[in-house]
């Protein structure tokens, strides 16, 4: 079940979470400015895509909450696969599915179609890990979830740039 | 007809009378006024149709100066009694407010005689007012009632009720509102009323606390700002009762809010509260409210400081700092408890990221201390902690984490600026740390920060720095000659040079560092290796930085000028002479990049000279170039004579030094007369037209242009310009020196365009004509960039050039129609030149001007997008992007073309064009949604392709654009 429980006056599940430092903008190298050389898609590039996603509960990004980490992003450009593991802040976090969905949608929108996406919870960090992973892996359920205009709005809110 | 039985007719009669009175109220006699007033008062009881006109008449009378005493009161009493104001129309209510305002302006004493009745009457008049126009006036009246001490009597609460019911203001002006009342106006005038008297406190504070809990962000912000405003006049007495609930509201907002605005306002409000509490005098028998308030804050925030990883650590630190920043007393009270805690936490947490957070908080508290400057003995809290604070900061400086080092360096700067805080031995340690970080730290960020810290501390402790740091740097600079080739050594030298420049922020240090730098310059110049050019350039960069730092100081600037300029000229001249005898030696100094690096040094050393000193210096430098007068240079024994303007192949090297002459004469202040100016101009003109070396020719042209720009109006100027035109025109038509002539033309045109000289239009026309030239056309098009852009070395404000504001706009309006015309008339081969010139002009125009001129040019810009020249594409795209954001209405009309072109350009072979096109595609999303919807699917599909672009930077833009669509 996914629901936007954060708004209004409902108490937060985790009111004072640990926060982590944001990594800076990736410095532009001379190689990247050279028109001739191709740059392959690497872990950091994928991480840059998802690190700025907002948490549904806190005014913080997934990176600041350490929900996503660069070491948990695996990319293989040649074989066109991306695997992302994310870690909910607490084991019974009800937002886990929503976070996973946001990551997935962001990647679908930002990556070439050739890539096969795999988004799942870091093993052993969530109470109903298996169920959430199954939901996220099921293409039809993801597509159906995105037909729900209310849910889509919540996801877009997470993806929108911070004002 | 005033006595007609039909009220409409009566009304018209009175209206006529009132209109007449409005025109001539200043001419009335006292008796006439009395009579009229009695008449009008009587008419107030008349039929309601008549009332509006009656009020108009009363308004006219209220402006009379000859109104006899007592009448104002009786008029107001009559209005209060007879008229039910809130049932009138907006305009008539406004009339009533005007009458009251007029009387309050002219008959203050009489109205005060009415006592609280007047206040009560007014409360009844304004109760229920809804129109924003009237509210503005009414709020003003209430404010005057309060500030001018009218008797409020028992009606304080009523007056508060009648105004506070509008709080917080929720008003959005209707679109196309002709009255132009903004929400902000109402908010401010209501705030002025509410915060005008402490008497409102007992009613207002609960209201504010309630509104802070509101879900509406605007209501929160308004309450917080009003609270801040109130604190300016409230005292302990008013606040006492509400402090705990105020604090808990503020704390809740800061801890939980997502909005930075709310947080800032909360902190401001807390600061204001704390200021307010610190201001009031403590009486011996009551408890000190400030102390109890602060101890409340401390109690709630302190424990969060011990958890440097948690989310609430920064909000707590900010709250504490806001409260501590209010007064010295508050500061001492808070730091007494917080500083030892932070120091203890620093040692408890070994991880550098945690330490960094703690140190940053500590730094915040130390920075607050600067506000009070040097305060004597009783600041014991900080002094007693001197040793542990220093040891914490020093340990941060030696930490391997760069982030921690950076904070440590900032803390060091703050500690240094607290006078008397650092002991001499600590200071030496500080300098040693700074030297180590500046020279040997691998990370360039820390090294740079250390140099900056040295630069800002040097003026405070000049002796320590010139005695300890400069010799060390000098030593390092000279030491490395044995192991010359190593790259480490090279970068070490670079660091030394930069550090020397950075630390030269005090006159006495400049006197030590400049000789070191010059000596190093001479040493490097004697070597003959390839990388020496690079070395000389970096010495020049350091010299330039020193020059900029001592420009403001008259004495230092003159010292610098006197030392550096002759020395540079002498070494350069020497090098130029040597070349004529030994062609291999001393070439370094004549390379273009080296000369180009010397130009800003001389220029910066000259611009801030006082006119007398500048003239004195000019009398040396100009003869040097014209007559080879070398006597003022140090070491002036040269093998042959210096004649840069003489013809002859062997003198090529000497001619290059015109660059140095340019740097000097073009930077002189406006009112300095240049000796032998006419001769100099002629020589420069000849050189620029005849020289084969492009560097020399361009420099001479720039120098000529720089002088022409400052030349006073008159016959002489006309003559010299005529001469220049005569020389240029034939060589522009044909011959081997067309490029030189064009360069000269461009620079002279720029000089004249900048000063609005009448000849400039003639010259621009010539340039426009040349755009159609198949050979020079592209160069002319690029020349438009030169005309519009700020040039780095001559002809800009910094070197006292005669630059009129808005010259770009003027150039635009004068020439763009001609450009457009030329474009349509031009042959297919040269059309691109016009587009390029146009895009250069547009790119340098301020955006607001561009937006208004857009409709006429848009079709041309769209055409430019299909031009194959990528410079044109790029500049057109960068032109269109801001327009998309600022003028969506106009751009919407062309959406179809825009989408097609942008998407087409996303597969351009040039990376920069692809990026710009994607940015434009991103900017398209700011157009109205209805316009975009038909294209959405197509754009999203098309943007999928650049997602797989081979360049990462392109992919980044594509992701942003596609995500937005």
PDB file of N, CA and C in Angstrom, chain B residues 626-691:
ATOM      1  N   UNK B 626      59.017  57.937 -27.944  1.00  0.00           N
ATOM      2  CA  UNK B 626      59.141  58.815 -29.115  1.00  0.00           C
ATOM      3  C   UNK B 626      60.591  59.116 -29.443  1.00  0.00           C
ATOM      4  N   UNK B 627      61.408  59.382 -28.406  1.00  0.00           N
ATOM      5  CA  UNK B 627      62.776  59.850 -28.655  1.00  0.00           C
ATOM      6  C   UNK B 627      63.831  58.901 -28.132  1.00  0.00           C
ATOM      7  N   UNK B 628      63.422  57.773 -27.604  1.00  0.00           N
ATOM      8  CA  UNK B 628      64.428  56.867 -27.050  1.00  0.00           C
ATOM      9  C   UNK B 628      65.106  57.439 -25.810  1.00  0.00           C
ATOM     10  N   UNK B 629      64.361  58.208 -25.027  1.00  0.00           N
ATOM     11  CA  UNK B 629      64.904  58.857 -23.822  1.00  0.00           C
ATOM     12  C   UNK B 629      64.934  57.848 -22.678  1.00  0.00           C
ATOM     13  N   UNK B 630      66.075  57.197 -22.438  1.00  0.00           N
ATOM     14  CA  UNK B 630      66.092  56.070 -21.504  1.00  0.00           C
ATOM     15  C   UNK B 630      66.570  56.436 -20.113  1.00  0.00           C
ATOM     16  N   UNK B 631      66.869  57.733 -19.888  1.00  0.00           N
ATOM     17  CA  UNK B 631      67.600  58.066 -18.666  1.00  0.00           C
ATOM     18  C   UNK B 631      66.872  57.677 -17.381  1.00  0.00           C
ATOM     19  N   UNK B 632      65.536  57.592 -17.409  1.00  0.00           N
ATOM     20  CA  UNK B 632      64.868  57.328 -16.124  1.00  0.00           C
ATOM     21  C   UNK B 632      64.817  55.842 -15.776  1.00  0.00           C
ATOM     22  N   UNK B 633      65.213  54.991 -16.710  1.00  0.00           N
ATOM     23  CA  UNK B 633      65.166  53.566 -16.421  1.00  0.00           C
ATOM     24  C   UNK B 633      66.351  53.161 -15.564  1.00  0.00           C
ATOM     25  N   UNK B 634      66.157  52.208 -14.666  1.00  0.00           N
ATOM     26  CA  UNK B 634      67.318  51.675 -13.943  1.00  0.00           C
ATOM     27  C   UNK B 634      68.201  50.878 -14.916  1.00  0.00           C
ATOM     28  N   UNK B 635      69.455  50.867 -14.676  1.00  0.00           N
ATOM     29  CA  UNK B 635      70.433  50.154 -15.529  1.00  0.00           C
ATOM     30  C   UNK B 635      70.278  50.578 -16.983  1.00  0.00           C
ATOM     31  N   UNK B 636      70.485  51.891 -17.219  1.00  0.00           N
ATOM     32  CA  UNK B 636      70.134  52.374 -18.545  1.00  0.00           C
ATOM     33  C   UNK B 636      71.304  52.437 -19.538  1.00  0.00           C
ATOM     34  N   UNK B 637      72.219  51.504 -19.450  1.00  0.00           N
ATOM     35  CA  UNK B 637      73.276  51.504 -20.464  1.00  0.00           C
ATOM     36  C   UNK B 637      72.945  50.460 -21.516  1.00  0.00           C
ATOM     37  N   UNK B 638      72.457  50.925 -22.640  1.00  0.00           N
ATOM     38  CA  UNK B 638      72.062  49.989 -23.679  1.00  0.00           C
ATOM     39  C   UNK B 638      73.016  50.086 -24.861  1.00  0.00           C
ATOM     40  N   UNK B 639      73.175  48.987 -25.573  1.00  0.00           N
ATOM     41  CA  UNK B 639      74.108  48.990 -26.694  1.00  0.00           C
ATOM     42  C   UNK B 639      73.665  49.900 -27.845  1.00  0.00           C
ATOM     43  N   UNK B 640      72.389  49.981 -28.118  1.00  0.00           N
ATOM     44  CA  UNK B 640      71.974  50.856 -29.206  1.00  0.00           C
ATOM     45  C   UNK B 640      70.757  51.641 -28.771  1.00  0.00           C
ATOM     46  N   UNK B 641      70.229  52.468 -29.648  1.00  0.00           N
ATOM     47  CA  UNK B 641      69.163  53.361 -29.200  1.00  0.00           C
ATOM     48  C   UNK B 641      67.801  52.696 -29.409  1.00  0.00           C
ATOM     49  N   UNK B 642      66.836  53.171 -28.612  1.00  0.00           N
ATOM     50  CA  UNK B 642      65.502  52.580 -28.606  1.00  0.00           C
ATOM     51  C   UNK B 642      64.596  53.439 -29.475  1.00  0.00           C
ATOM     52  N   UNK B 643      64.198  52.914 -30.644  1.00  0.00           N
ATOM     53  CA  UNK B 643      63.410  53.739 -31.567  1.00  0.00           C
ATOM     54  C   UNK B 643      62.262  52.910 -32.119  1.00  0.00           C
ATOM     55  N   UNK B 644      61.259  52.678 -31.347  1.00  0.00           N
ATOM     56  CA  UNK B 644      60.193  51.769 -31.798  1.00  0.00           C
ATOM     57  C   UNK B 644      59.435  52.281 -33.014  1.00  0.00           C
ATOM     58  N   UNK B 645      59.430  53.600 -33.238  1.00  0.00           N
ATOM     59  CA  UNK B 645      58.592  54.091 -34.340  1.00  0.00           C
ATOM     60  C   UNK B 645      59.380  54.264 -35.634  1.00  0.00           C
ATOM     61  N   UNK B 646      60.686  53.972 -35.601  1.00  0.00           N
ATOM     62  CA  UNK B 646      61.472  54.086 -36.824  1.00  0.00           C
ATOM     63  C   UNK B 646      61.182  52.882 -37.713  1.00  0.00           C
ATOM     64  N   UNK B 647      61.303  53.097 -39.015  1.00  0.00           N
ATOM     65  CA  UNK B 647      61.140  51.963 -39.925  1.00  0.00           C
ATOM     66  C   UNK B 647      62.391  51.093 -39.872  1.00  0.00           C
ATOM     67  N   UNK B 648      62.311  49.898 -40.400  1.00  0.00           N
ATOM     68  CA  UNK B 648      63.505  49.047 -40.431  1.00  0.00           C
ATOM     69  C   UNK B 648      63.198  47.671 -39.910  1.00  0.00           C
ATOM     70  N   UNK B 649      63.675  46.665 -40.575  1.00  0.00           N
ATOM     71  CA  UNK B 649      63.357  45.289 -40.222  1.00  0.00           C
ATOM     72  C   UNK B 649      63.869  44.922 -38.835  1.00  0.00           C
ATOM     73  N   UNK B 650      65.078  45.385 -38.509  1.00  0.00           N
ATOM     74  CA  UNK B 650      65.705  44.940 -37.265  1.00  0.00           C
ATOM     75  C   UNK B 650      64.978  45.480 -36.047  1.00  0.00           C
ATOM     76  N   UNK B 651      64.112  46.473 -36.259  1.00  0.00           N
ATOM     77  CA  UNK B 651      63.460  47.085 -35.098  1.00  0.00           C
ATOM     78  C   UNK B 651      62.114  46.424 -34.765  1.00  0.00           C
ATOM     79  N   UNK B 652      61.784  45.394 -35.461  1.00  0.00           N
ATOM     80  CA  UNK B 652      60.528  44.675 -35.221  1.00  0.00           C
ATOM     81  C   UNK B 652      60.309  44.390 -33.732  1.00  0.00           C
ATOM     82  N   UNK B 653      61.363  43.912 -33.079  1.00  0.00           N
ATOM     83  CA  UNK B 653      61.234  43.563 -31.663  1.00  0.00           C
ATOM     84  C   UNK B 653      60.871  44.790 -30.837  1.00  0.00           C
ATOM     85  N   UNK B 654      61.510  45.902 -31.133  1.00  0.00           N
ATOM     86  CA  UNK B 654      61.236  47.104 -30.346  1.00  0.00           C
ATOM     87  C   UNK B 654      59.795  47.560 -30.538  1.00  0.00           C
ATOM     88  N   UNK B 655      59.305  47.366 -31.758  1.00  0.00           N
ATOM     89  CA  UNK B 655      57.947  47.831 -32.037  1.00  0.00           C
ATOM     90  C   UNK B 655      56.896  47.088 -31.208  1.00  0.00           C
ATOM     91  N   UNK B 656      57.210  45.845 -30.874  1.00  0.00           N
ATOM     92  CA  UNK B 656      56.226  45.079 -30.091  1.00  0.00           C
ATOM     93  C   UNK B 656      55.950  45.728 -28.744  1.00  0.00           C
ATOM     94  N   UNK B 657      56.935  46.497 -28.250  1.00  0.00           N
ATOM     95  CA  UNK B 657      56.753  47.082 -26.914  1.00  0.00           C
ATOM     96  C   UNK B 657      55.700  48.181 -26.897  1.00  0.00           C
ATOM     97  N   UNK B 658      55.158  48.513 -28.063  1.00  0.00           N
ATOM     98  CA  UNK B 658      54.051  49.472 -28.079  1.00  0.00           C
ATOM     99  C   UNK B 658      52.938  48.986 -27.148  1.00  0.00           C
ATOM    100  N   UNK B 659      52.862  47.674 -26.976  1.00  0.00           N
ATOM    101  CA  UNK B 659      51.855  47.131 -26.051  1.00  0.00           C
ATOM    102  C   UNK B 659      52.003  47.753 -24.660  1.00  0.00           C
ATOM    103  N   UNK B 660      53.263  47.922 -24.220  1.00  0.00           N
ATOM    104  CA  UNK B 660      53.483  48.501 -22.891  1.00  0.00           C
ATOM    105  C   UNK B 660      53.101  49.984 -22.880  1.00  0.00           C
ATOM    106  N   UNK B 661      53.421  50.658 -23.983  1.00  0.00           N
ATOM    107  CA  UNK B 661      53.037  52.061 -24.095  1.00  0.00           C
ATOM    108  C   UNK B 661      51.510  52.181 -24.006  1.00  0.00           C
ATOM    109  N   UNK B 662      50.845  51.271 -24.733  1.00  0.00           N
ATOM    110  CA  UNK B 662      49.385  51.280 -24.714  1.00  0.00           C
ATOM    111  C   UNK B 662      48.870  51.118 -23.292  1.00  0.00           C
ATOM    112  N   UNK B 663      49.442  50.121 -22.583  1.00  0.00           N
ATOM    113  CA  UNK B 663      48.989  49.878 -21.217  1.00  0.00           C
ATOM    114  C   UNK B 663      49.108  51.145 -20.392  1.00  0.00           C
ATOM    115  N   UNK B 664      50.158  51.911 -20.617  1.00  0.00           N
ATOM    116  CA  UNK B 664      50.372  53.090 -19.792  1.00  0.00           C
ATOM    117  C   UNK B 664      49.464  54.249 -20.214  1.00  0.00           C
ATOM    118  N   UNK B 665      49.580  54.682 -21.484  1.00  0.00           N
ATOM    119  CA  UNK B 665      48.857  55.911 -21.851  1.00  0.00           C
ATOM    120  C   UNK B 665      47.352  55.723 -21.855  1.00  0.00           C
ATOM    121  N   UNK B 666      46.899  54.521 -22.160  1.00  0.00           N
ATOM    122  CA  UNK B 666      45.450  54.351 -22.215  1.00  0.00           C
ATOM    123  C   UNK B 666      44.834  54.236 -20.825  1.00  0.00           C
ATOM    124  N   UNK B 667      45.657  54.102 -19.798  1.00  0.00           N
ATOM    125  CA  UNK B 667      45.099  53.991 -18.452  1.00  0.00           C
ATOM    126  C   UNK B 667      45.200  55.294 -17.679  1.00  0.00           C
ATOM    127  N   UNK B 668      45.790  56.316 -18.290  1.00  0.00           N
ATOM    128  CA  UNK B 668      45.937  57.577 -17.561  1.00  0.00           C
ATOM    129  C   UNK B 668      44.571  58.198 -17.299  1.00  0.00           C
ATOM    130  N   UNK B 669      44.435  58.878 -16.162  1.00  0.00           N
ATOM    131  CA  UNK B 669      43.171  59.564 -15.900  1.00  0.00           C
ATOM    132  C   UNK B 669      42.866  60.596 -16.986  1.00  0.00           C
ATOM    133  N   UNK B 670      41.590  60.957 -17.064  1.00  0.00           N
ATOM    134  CA  UNK B 670      41.100  61.821 -18.128  1.00  0.00           C
ATOM    135  C   UNK B 670      41.831  63.133 -18.256  1.00  0.00           C
ATOM    136  N   UNK B 671      42.129  63.743 -17.121  1.00  0.00           N
ATOM    137  CA  UNK B 671      42.614  65.117 -17.153  1.00  0.00           C
ATOM    138  C   UNK B 671      44.129  65.223 -17.228  1.00  0.00           C
ATOM    139  N   UNK B 672      44.831  64.136 -17.481  1.00  0.00           N
ATOM    140  CA  UNK B 672      46.284  64.209 -17.596  1.00  0.00           C
ATOM    141  C   UNK B 672      46.637  64.491 -19.054  1.00  0.00           C
ATOM    142  N   UNK B 673      47.384  65.547 -19.258  1.00  0.00           N
ATOM    143  CA  UNK B 673      47.786  65.884 -20.618  1.00  0.00           C
ATOM    144  C   UNK B 673      48.957  64.989 -21.012  1.00  0.00           C
ATOM    145  N   UNK B 674      48.891  64.426 -22.194  1.00  0.00           N
ATOM    146  CA  UNK B 674      49.975  63.565 -22.641  1.00  0.00           C
ATOM    147  C   UNK B 674      50.928  64.417 -23.479  1.00  0.00           C
ATOM    148  N   UNK B 675      52.204  64.452 -23.118  1.00  0.00           N
ATOM    149  CA  UNK B 675      53.152  65.273 -23.881  1.00  0.00           C
ATOM    150  C   UNK B 675      53.250  64.800 -25.331  1.00  0.00           C
ATOM    151  N   UNK B 676      53.360  65.735 -26.224  1.00  0.00           N
ATOM    152  CA  UNK B 676      53.516  65.464 -27.661  1.00  0.00           C
ATOM    153  C   UNK B 676      52.436  64.537 -28.182  1.00  0.00           C
ATOM    154  N   UNK B 677      51.214  64.791 -27.781  1.00  0.00           N
ATOM    155  CA  UNK B 677      50.159  63.842 -28.120  1.00  0.00           C
ATOM    156  C   UNK B 677      49.948  63.711 -29.630  1.00  0.00           C
ATOM    157  N   UNK B 678      49.986  64.872 -30.334  1.00  0.00           N
ATOM    158  CA  UNK B 678      49.687  64.824 -31.773  1.00  0.00           C
ATOM    159  C   UNK B 678      50.716  63.968 -32.502  1.00  0.00           C
ATOM    160  N   UNK B 679      51.985  64.151 -32.113  1.00  0.00           N
ATOM    161  CA  UNK B 679      53.028  63.384 -32.784  1.00  0.00           C
ATOM    162  C   UNK B 679      52.852  61.887 -32.489  1.00  0.00           C
ATOM    163  N   UNK B 680      52.552  61.614 -31.240  1.00  0.00           N
ATOM    164  CA  UNK B 680      52.354  60.221 -30.831  1.00  0.00           C
ATOM    165  C   UNK B 680      51.233  59.576 -31.646  1.00  0.00           C
ATOM    166  N   UNK B 681      50.140  60.326 -31.787  1.00  0.00           N
ATOM    167  CA  UNK B 681      49.002  59.776 -32.524  1.00  0.00           C
ATOM    168  C   UNK B 681      49.390  59.464 -33.963  1.00  0.00           C
ATOM    169  N   UNK B 682      50.118  60.383 -34.566  1.00  0.00           N
ATOM    170  CA  UNK B 682      50.496  60.157 -35.966  1.00  0.00           C
ATOM    171  C   UNK B 682      51.393  58.941 -36.108  1.00  0.00           C
ATOM    172  N   UNK B 683      52.338  58.811 -35.171  1.00  0.00           N
ATOM    173  CA  UNK B 683      53.242  57.658 -35.230  1.00  0.00           C
ATOM    174  C   UNK B 683      52.452  56.353 -35.094  1.00  0.00           C
ATOM    175  N   UNK B 684      51.512  56.373 -34.150  1.00  0.00           N
ATOM    176  CA  UNK B 684      50.721  55.161 -33.922  1.00  0.00           C
ATOM    177  C   UNK B 684      49.905  54.816 -35.159  1.00  0.00           C
ATOM    178  N   UNK B 685      49.322  55.845 -35.752  1.00  0.00           N
ATOM    179  CA  UNK B 685      48.517  55.641 -36.950  1.00  0.00           C
ATOM    180  C   UNK B 685      49.366  54.998 -38.044  1.00  0.00           C
ATOM    181  N   UNK B 686      50.552  55.550 -38.244  1.00  0.00           N
ATOM    182  CA  UNK B 686      51.433  55.022 -39.282  1.00  0.00           C
ATOM    183  C   UNK B 686      51.783  53.574 -38.978  1.00  0.00           C
ATOM    184  N   UNK B 687      52.115  53.328 -37.734  1.00  0.00           N
ATOM    185  CA  UNK B 687      52.522  51.975 -37.349  1.00  0.00           C
ATOM    186  C   UNK B 687      51.384  50.984 -37.591  1.00  0.00           C
ATOM    187  N   UNK B 688      50.170  51.386 -37.195  1.00  0.00           N
ATOM    188  CA  UNK B 688      49.070  50.432 -37.301  1.00  0.00           C
ATOM    189  C   UNK B 688      48.731  50.131 -38.748  1.00  0.00           C
ATOM    190  N   UNK B 689      48.989  51.085 -39.646  1.00  0.00           N
ATOM    191  CA  UNK B 689      48.647  50.818 -41.048  1.00  0.00           C
ATOM    192  C   UNK B 689      49.772  50.094 -41.777  1.00  0.00           C
ATOM    193  N   UNK B 690      50.994  50.267 -41.319  1.00  0.00           N
ATOM    194  CA  UNK B 690      52.092  49.798 -42.153  1.00  0.00           C
ATOM    195  C   UNK B 690      52.733  48.516 -41.637  1.00  0.00           C
ATOM    196  N   UNK B 691      52.510  48.201 -40.354  1.00  0.00           N
ATOM    197  CA  UNK B 691      53.274  47.092 -39.796  1.00  0.00           C
ATOM    198  C   UNK B 691      52.738  45.753 -40.300  1.00  0.00           C
TER     199      UNK B 691
END
